[in-house]
Short mmCIF file of C-alpha atoms in Angstrom, two decimals:
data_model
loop_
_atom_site.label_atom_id
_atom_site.label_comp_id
_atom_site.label_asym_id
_atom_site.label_seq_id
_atom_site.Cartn_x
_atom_site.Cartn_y
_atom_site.Cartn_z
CA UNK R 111 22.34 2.99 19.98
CA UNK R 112 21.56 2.93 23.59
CA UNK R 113 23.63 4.88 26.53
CA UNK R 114 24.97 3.05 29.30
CA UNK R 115 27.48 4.56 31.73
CA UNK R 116 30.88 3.46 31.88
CA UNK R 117 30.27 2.06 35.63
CA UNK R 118 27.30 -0.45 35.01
CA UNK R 119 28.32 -1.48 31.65
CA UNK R 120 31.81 -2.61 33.68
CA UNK R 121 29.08 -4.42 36.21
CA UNK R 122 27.14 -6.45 33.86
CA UNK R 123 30.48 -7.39 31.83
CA UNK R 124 31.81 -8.92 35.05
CA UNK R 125 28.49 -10.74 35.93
CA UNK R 126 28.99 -12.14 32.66
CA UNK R 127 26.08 -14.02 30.30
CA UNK R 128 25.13 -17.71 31.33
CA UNK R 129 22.72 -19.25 29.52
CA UNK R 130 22.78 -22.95 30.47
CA UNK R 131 22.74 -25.55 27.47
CA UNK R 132 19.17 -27.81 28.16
CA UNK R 133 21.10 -31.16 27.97
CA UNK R 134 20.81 -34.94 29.85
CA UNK R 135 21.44 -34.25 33.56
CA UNK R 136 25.21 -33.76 33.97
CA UNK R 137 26.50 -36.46 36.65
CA UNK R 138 30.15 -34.33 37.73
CA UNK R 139 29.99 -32.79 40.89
CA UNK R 140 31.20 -29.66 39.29
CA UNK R 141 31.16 -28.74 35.13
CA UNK R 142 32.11 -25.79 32.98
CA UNK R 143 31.79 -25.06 29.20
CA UNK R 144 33.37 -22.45 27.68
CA UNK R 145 33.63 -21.16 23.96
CA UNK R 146 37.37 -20.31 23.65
CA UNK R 147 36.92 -17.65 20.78
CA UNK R 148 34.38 -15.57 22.16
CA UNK R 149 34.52 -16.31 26.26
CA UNK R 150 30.85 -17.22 26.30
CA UNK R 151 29.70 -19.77 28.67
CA UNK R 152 27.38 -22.19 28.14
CA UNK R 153 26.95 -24.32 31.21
CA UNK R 154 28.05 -24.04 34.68
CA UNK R 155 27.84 -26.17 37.80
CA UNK R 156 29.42 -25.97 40.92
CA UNK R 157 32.13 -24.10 38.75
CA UNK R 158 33.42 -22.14 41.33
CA UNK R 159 33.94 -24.31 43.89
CA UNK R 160 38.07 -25.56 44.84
CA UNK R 161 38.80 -29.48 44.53
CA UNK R 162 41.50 -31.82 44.11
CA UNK R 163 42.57 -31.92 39.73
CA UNK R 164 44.60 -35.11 39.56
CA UNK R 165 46.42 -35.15 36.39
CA UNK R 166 44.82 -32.42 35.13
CA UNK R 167 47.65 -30.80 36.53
CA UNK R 168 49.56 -31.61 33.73
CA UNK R 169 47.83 -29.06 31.65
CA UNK R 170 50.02 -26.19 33.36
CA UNK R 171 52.82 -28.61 33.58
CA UNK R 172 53.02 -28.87 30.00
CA UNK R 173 52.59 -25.39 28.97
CA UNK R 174 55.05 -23.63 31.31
CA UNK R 175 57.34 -26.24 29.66
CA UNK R 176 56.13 -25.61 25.84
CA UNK R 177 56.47 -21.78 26.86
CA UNK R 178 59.56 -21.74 28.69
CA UNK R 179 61.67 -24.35 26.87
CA UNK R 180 62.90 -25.46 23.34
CA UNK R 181 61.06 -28.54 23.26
CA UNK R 182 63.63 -30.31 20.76
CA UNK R 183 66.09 -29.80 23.79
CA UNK R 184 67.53 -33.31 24.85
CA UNK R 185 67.91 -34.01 28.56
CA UNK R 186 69.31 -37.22 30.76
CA UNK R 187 66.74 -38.44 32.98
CA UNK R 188 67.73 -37.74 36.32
CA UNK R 189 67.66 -40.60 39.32
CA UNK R 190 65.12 -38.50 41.18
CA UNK R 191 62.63 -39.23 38.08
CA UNK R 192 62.32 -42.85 38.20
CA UNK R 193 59.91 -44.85 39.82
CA UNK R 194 57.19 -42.13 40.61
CA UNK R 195 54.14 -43.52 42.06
CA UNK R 196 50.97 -43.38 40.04
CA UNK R 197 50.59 -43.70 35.89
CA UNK R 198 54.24 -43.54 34.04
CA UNK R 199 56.23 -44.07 30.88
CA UNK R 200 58.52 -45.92 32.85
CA UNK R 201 61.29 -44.13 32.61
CA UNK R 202 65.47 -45.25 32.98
CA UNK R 203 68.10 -43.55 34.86
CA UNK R 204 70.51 -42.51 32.41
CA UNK R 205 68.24 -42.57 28.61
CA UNK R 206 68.14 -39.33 26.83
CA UNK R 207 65.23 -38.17 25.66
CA UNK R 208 63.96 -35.23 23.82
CA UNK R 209 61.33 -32.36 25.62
CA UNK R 210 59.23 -33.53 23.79
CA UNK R 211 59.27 -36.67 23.71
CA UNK R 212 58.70 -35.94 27.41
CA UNK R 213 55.90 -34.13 27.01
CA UNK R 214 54.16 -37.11 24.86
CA UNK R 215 54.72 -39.21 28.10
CA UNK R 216 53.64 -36.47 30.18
CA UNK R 217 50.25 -36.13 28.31
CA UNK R 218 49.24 -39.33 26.49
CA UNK R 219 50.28 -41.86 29.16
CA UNK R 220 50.02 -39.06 32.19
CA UNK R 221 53.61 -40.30 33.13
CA UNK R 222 54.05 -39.28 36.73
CA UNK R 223 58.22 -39.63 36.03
CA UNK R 224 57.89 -37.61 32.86
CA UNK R 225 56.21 -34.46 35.07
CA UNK R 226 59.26 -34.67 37.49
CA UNK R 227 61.51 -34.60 34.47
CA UNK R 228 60.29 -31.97 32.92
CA UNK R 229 59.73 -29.69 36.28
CA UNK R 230 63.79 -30.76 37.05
CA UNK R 231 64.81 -29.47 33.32
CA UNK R 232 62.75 -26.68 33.26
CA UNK R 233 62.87 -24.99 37.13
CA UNK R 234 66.01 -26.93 38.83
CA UNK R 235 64.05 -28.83 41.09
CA UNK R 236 60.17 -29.65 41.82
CA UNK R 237 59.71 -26.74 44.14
CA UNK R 238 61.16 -24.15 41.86
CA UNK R 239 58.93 -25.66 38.78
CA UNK R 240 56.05 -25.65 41.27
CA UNK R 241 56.62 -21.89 41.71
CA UNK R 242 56.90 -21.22 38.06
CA UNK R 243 53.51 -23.17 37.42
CA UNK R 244 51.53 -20.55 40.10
CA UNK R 245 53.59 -17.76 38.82
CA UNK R 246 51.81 -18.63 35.43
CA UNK R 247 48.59 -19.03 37.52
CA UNK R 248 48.63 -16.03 39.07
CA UNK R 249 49.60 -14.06 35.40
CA UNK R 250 46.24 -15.84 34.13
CA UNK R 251 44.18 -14.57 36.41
CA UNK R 252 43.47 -18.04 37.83
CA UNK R 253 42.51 -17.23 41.19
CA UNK R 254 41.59 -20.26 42.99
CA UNK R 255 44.64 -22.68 41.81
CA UNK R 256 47.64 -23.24 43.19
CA UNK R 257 50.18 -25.93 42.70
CA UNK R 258 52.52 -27.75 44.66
CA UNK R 259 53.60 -30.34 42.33
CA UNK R 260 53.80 -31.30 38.41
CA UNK R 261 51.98 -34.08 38.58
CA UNK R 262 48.87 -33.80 40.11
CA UNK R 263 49.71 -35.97 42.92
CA UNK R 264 47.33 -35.57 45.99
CA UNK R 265 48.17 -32.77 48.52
CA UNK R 266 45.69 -29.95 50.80
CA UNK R 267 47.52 -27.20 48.52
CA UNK R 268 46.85 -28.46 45.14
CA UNK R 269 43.32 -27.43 43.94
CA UNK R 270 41.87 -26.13 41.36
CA UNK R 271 38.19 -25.14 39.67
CA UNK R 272 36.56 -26.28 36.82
CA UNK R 273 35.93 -22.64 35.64
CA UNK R 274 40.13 -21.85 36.20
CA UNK R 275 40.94 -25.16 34.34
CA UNK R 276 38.37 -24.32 31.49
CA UNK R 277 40.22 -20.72 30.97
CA UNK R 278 43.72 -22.47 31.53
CA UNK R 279 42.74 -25.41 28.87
CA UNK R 280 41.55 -22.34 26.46
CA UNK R 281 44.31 -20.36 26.36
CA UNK R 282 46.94 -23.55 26.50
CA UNK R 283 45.22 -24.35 23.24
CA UNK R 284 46.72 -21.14 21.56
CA UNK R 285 50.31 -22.49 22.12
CA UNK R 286 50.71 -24.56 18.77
CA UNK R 287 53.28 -27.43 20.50
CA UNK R 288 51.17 -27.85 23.33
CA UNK R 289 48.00 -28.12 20.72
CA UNK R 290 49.93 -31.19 18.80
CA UNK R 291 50.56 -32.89 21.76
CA UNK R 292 47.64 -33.13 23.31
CA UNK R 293 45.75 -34.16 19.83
CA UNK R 294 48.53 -37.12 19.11
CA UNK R 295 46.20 -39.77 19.66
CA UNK R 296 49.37 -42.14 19.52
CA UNK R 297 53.54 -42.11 18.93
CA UNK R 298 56.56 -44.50 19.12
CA UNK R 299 59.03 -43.45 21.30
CA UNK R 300 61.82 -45.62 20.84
CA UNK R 301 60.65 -48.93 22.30
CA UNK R 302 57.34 -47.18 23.48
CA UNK R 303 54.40 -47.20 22.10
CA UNK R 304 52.02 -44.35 23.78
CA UNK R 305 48.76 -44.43 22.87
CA UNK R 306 46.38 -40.92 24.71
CA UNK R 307 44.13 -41.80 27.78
CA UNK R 308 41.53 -39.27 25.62
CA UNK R 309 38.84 -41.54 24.21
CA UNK R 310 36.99 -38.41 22.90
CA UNK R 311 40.02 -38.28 20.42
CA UNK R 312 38.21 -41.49 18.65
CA UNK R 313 34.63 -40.73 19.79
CA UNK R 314 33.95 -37.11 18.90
CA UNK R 315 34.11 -35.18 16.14
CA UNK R 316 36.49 -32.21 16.56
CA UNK R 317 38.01 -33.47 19.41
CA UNK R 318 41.68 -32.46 20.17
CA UNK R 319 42.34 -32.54 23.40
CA UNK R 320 43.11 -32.44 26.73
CA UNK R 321 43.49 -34.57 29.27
CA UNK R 322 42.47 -36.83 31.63
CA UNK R 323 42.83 -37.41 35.54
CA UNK R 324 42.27 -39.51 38.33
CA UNK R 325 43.00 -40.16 41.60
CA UNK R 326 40.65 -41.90 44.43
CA UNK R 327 40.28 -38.97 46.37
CA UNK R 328 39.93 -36.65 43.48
CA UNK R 329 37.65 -38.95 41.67
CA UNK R 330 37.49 -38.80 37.51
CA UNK R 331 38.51 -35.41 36.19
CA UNK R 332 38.65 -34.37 31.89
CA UNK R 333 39.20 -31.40 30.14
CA UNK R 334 38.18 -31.88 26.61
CA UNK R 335 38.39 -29.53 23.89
CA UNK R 336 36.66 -29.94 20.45
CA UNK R 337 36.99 -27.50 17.37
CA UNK R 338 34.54 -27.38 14.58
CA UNK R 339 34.75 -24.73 11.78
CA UNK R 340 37.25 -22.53 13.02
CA UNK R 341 35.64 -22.71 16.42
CA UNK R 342 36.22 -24.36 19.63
CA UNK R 343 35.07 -25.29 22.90
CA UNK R 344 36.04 -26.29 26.00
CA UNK R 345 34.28 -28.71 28.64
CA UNK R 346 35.87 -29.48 32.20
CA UNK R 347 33.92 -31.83 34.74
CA UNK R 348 35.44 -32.49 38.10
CA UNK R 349 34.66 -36.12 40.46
CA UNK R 350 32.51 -37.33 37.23
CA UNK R 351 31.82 -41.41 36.71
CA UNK R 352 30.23 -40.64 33.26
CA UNK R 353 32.64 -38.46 31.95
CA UNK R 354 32.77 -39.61 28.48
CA UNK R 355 29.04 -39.28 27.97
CA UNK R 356 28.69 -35.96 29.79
CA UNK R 357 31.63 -34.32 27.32
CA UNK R 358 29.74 -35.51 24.08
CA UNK R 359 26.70 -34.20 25.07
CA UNK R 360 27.95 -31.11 26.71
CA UNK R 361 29.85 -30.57 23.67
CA UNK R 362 27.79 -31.47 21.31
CA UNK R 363 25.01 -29.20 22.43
CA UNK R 364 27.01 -26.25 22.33
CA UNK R 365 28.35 -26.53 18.79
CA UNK R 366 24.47 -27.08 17.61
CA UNK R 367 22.72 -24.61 19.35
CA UNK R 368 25.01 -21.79 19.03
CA UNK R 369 26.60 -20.15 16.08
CA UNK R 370 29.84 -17.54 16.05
CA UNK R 371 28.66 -14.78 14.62
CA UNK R 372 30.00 -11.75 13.71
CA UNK R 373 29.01 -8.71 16.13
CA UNK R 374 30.77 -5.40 14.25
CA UNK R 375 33.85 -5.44 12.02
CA UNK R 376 36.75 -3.39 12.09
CA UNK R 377 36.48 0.32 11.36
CA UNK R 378 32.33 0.00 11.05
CA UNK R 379 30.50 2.99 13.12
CA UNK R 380 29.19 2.34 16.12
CA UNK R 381 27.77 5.83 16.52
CA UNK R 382 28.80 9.16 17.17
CA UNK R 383 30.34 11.64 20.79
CA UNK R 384 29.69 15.18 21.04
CA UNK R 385 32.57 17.19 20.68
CA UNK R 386 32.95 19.60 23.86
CA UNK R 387 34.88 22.93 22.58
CA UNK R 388 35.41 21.44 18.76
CA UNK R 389 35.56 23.07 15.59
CA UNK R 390 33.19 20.26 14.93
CA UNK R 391 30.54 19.59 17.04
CA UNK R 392 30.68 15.27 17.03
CA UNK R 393 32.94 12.73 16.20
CA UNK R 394 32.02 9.10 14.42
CA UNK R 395 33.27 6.46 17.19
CA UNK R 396 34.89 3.42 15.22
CA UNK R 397 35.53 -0.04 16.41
CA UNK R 398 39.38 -0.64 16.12
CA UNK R 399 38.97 -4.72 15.92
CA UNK R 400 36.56 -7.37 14.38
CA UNK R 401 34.48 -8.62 17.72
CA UNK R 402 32.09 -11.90 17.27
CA UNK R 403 30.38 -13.65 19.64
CA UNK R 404 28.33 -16.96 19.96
CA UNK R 405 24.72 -16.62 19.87
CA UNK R 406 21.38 -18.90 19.93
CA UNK R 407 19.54 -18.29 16.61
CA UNK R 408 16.90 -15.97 18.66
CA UNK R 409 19.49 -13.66 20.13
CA UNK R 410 20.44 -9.95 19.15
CA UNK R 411 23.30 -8.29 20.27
CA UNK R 412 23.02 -4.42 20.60
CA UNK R 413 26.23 -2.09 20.87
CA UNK R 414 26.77 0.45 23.72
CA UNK R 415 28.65 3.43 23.82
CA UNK R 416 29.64 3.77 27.22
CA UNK R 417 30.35 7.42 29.30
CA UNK R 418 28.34 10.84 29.45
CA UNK R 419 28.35 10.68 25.56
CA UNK R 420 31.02 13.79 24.74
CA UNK R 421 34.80 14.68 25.15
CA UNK R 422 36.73 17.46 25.16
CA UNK R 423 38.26 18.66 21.93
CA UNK R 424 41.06 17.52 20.81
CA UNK R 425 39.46 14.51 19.02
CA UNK R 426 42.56 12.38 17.40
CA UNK R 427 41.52 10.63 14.37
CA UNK R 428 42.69 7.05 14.52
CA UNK R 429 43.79 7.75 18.75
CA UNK R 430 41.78 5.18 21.52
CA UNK R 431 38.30 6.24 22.63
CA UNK R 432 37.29 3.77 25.23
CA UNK R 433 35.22 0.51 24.86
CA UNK R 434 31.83 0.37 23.39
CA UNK R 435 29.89 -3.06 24.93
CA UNK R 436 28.37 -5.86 23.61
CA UNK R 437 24.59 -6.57 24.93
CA UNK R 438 21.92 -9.44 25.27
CA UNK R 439 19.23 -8.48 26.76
CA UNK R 440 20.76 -5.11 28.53
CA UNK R 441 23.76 -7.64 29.22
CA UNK R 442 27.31 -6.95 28.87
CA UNK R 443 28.83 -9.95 27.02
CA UNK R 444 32.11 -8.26 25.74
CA UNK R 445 33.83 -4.87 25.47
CA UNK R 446 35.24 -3.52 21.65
CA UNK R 447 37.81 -1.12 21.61
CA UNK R 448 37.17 1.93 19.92
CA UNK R 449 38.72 4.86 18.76
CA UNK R 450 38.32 8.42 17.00
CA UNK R 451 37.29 8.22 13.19
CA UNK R 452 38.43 11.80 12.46
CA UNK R 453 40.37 14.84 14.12
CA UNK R 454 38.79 17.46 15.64
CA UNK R 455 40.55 20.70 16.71
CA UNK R 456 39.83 22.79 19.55
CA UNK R 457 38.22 26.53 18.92
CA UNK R 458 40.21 29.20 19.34
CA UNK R 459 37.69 30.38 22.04
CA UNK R 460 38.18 26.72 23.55
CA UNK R 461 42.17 26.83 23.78
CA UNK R 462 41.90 30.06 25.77
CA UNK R 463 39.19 28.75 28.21
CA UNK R 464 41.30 27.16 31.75
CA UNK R 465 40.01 23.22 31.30
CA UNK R 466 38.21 23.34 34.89
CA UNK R 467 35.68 25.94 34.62
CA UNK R 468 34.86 23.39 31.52
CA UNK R 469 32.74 21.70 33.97
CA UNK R 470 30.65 23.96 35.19
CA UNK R 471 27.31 25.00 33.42
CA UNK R 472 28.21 27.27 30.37
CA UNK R 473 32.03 26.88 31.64
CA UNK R 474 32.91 26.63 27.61
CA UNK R 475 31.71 30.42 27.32
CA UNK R 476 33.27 34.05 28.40
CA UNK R 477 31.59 35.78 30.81
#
């Protein structure tokens, strides 16, 4: 078990492990894969970098709505809903239609009307649903996206990245309604028949989800997802004319040369803390949840114990102790909660000794 101190354990767990996946030259502009169980990634271009999303947008559209909303709802569609420029599921002043029968219009045909629907149900008006979309941003941690529309409609203020989609597509994957719609590959909707702009849904195994975008300006934009064996992974390219090919082989690369594997498992040892002014002199440190990660067959992962390596008795049994951190090659790739795996009492000598002159050099003694 090797020390590392609490401060550059934090630094290489925000610099974060990229190992590019070797694959056919990747044609976007900008590109991000991510695993969505463990965090890893696994390719990166241009990642960081703000452009225009299209109807990409309508990832946030429709999960602030699946969040927010009873989906089974019914709603009359509203004048200021019809006729929306751009891809629709032509909607009728007047019909009633379900949420989410909405949201299938919203995400298999990208209907422009069905956004400004849903943003009128769901936050009075446009503006208001706009704000509720960067609220959920912001909560996220998606720092460079904001909205100003549902729809993904062109505008200076709309942007986004391909490493803030990739994180919103992973966790909008969680939500269970927003997970069936986006893998519908079809549905009748009364008269409608909707069939989802997502070839991958037919062309690659796994695949189920997210969605597509376009605009001329923006240029092609897809998030796919793709699950395989209780594990999935995310791909996001940005201004991309071979989209469909990239995704495959983005994808497809990831799931073959990297495995989930688990790290430690709940309760297991992870080493032990000296015990500053204990009846016992250390304390086992046990991980308090099951952590795995997704590693290339040549890869180890070592385990950290972060800090100066002792506390202060009282040692709680069962009571948080930190973070011990995940390593590849001396790099942070995750942090495992941790916590006490016995009690330890203070001394009597201990309980009588004022905490500060703890810190100084035989401070634990009477002089």
């Amino acid at each position: 078990m090797k020390g590392l101190s609490l401060g550059a354990a934090a630094a290489l767990l925000a610099a974060a492990l990229l190992l590019p996946v070797p694959v056919r030259a990747v044609s976007a502009d900008h590109a991000y894969v991510l695993d969505g169980v463990s965090g890893r990634v696994f390719y990166e271009k241009n990642a960081r970098e703000r452009g225009l999303i299209a109807s990409t947008t309508k990832i946030m559209t429709a999960l602030v709505v699946c969040e927010q909303c009873n989906v089974l709802d019914r709603m009359r569609i509203p004048k200021e809903a019809v006729g929306i420029e751009g891809s629709s599921m032509y909607l009728k002043e007047g019909e009633v239609l379900t949420l989410q029968e909405l949201l299938y219009g919203l995400m298999l045909s990208s209907g422009n009307d069905a956004a400004v629907a849903l943003a009128i149900y769901c936050g009075g008006t446009v503006e208001g649903f706009a704000e509720l979309m960067n609220d959920k941003a912001r909560n996220l941690g998606l720092t460079d996206t904001h909205f100003e529309n549902p729809n993904g409609l062109d505008s200076p203020g709309h942007y986004s990245t391909a490493r803030d989609l990739a994180k919103l597509a992973a966790y909008a994957m969680e939500n269970p309604i927003f997970r069936k719609t986006v893998s519908t590959r079809s549905v009748k909707i009364g008269e409608r028949c909707l069939t989802n702009h997502n070839k991958l849904l037919w062309r690659l195994e796994g695949a189920d989800g997210v969605k597509t975008g376009f605009t001329k300006a923006a240029g092609r934009i897809l998030v796919s997802s793709a699950s395989r064996v209780d594990r999935r992974v995310i791909c996001v390219t940005m201004n991309d004319p071979d989209d469909w090919n990239d995704h495959c082989a983005l994808l497809n690369k990831s799931f073959s040369d990297y495995q989930i594997c688990p790290v430690v498992g709940k309760g297991q040892c992870l080493g032990t803390l000296e015990v500053v002014g204990g009846e016992n002199s250390r304390v086992e440190i046990l991980a308090a949840e099951d952590f795995s990660y997704a590693l290339a067959p040549e890869e180890n992962v070592e385990v950290a114990l972060p800090g100066a390596g002792f506390v202060y008795a009282p040692a709680v049994e069962g009571a948080e102790a930190g973070f011990a951190y995940a390593l590849i090659s001396g790099k942070a790739v995750g942090k495992i909660p941790v916590v006490f795996g016995a009690t330890v009492e203070q001394t009597a000598e201990a309980e009588k000794t004022p905490f500060w002159r703890r810190w100084l050099p035989g401070g634990d003694k009477e002089t």
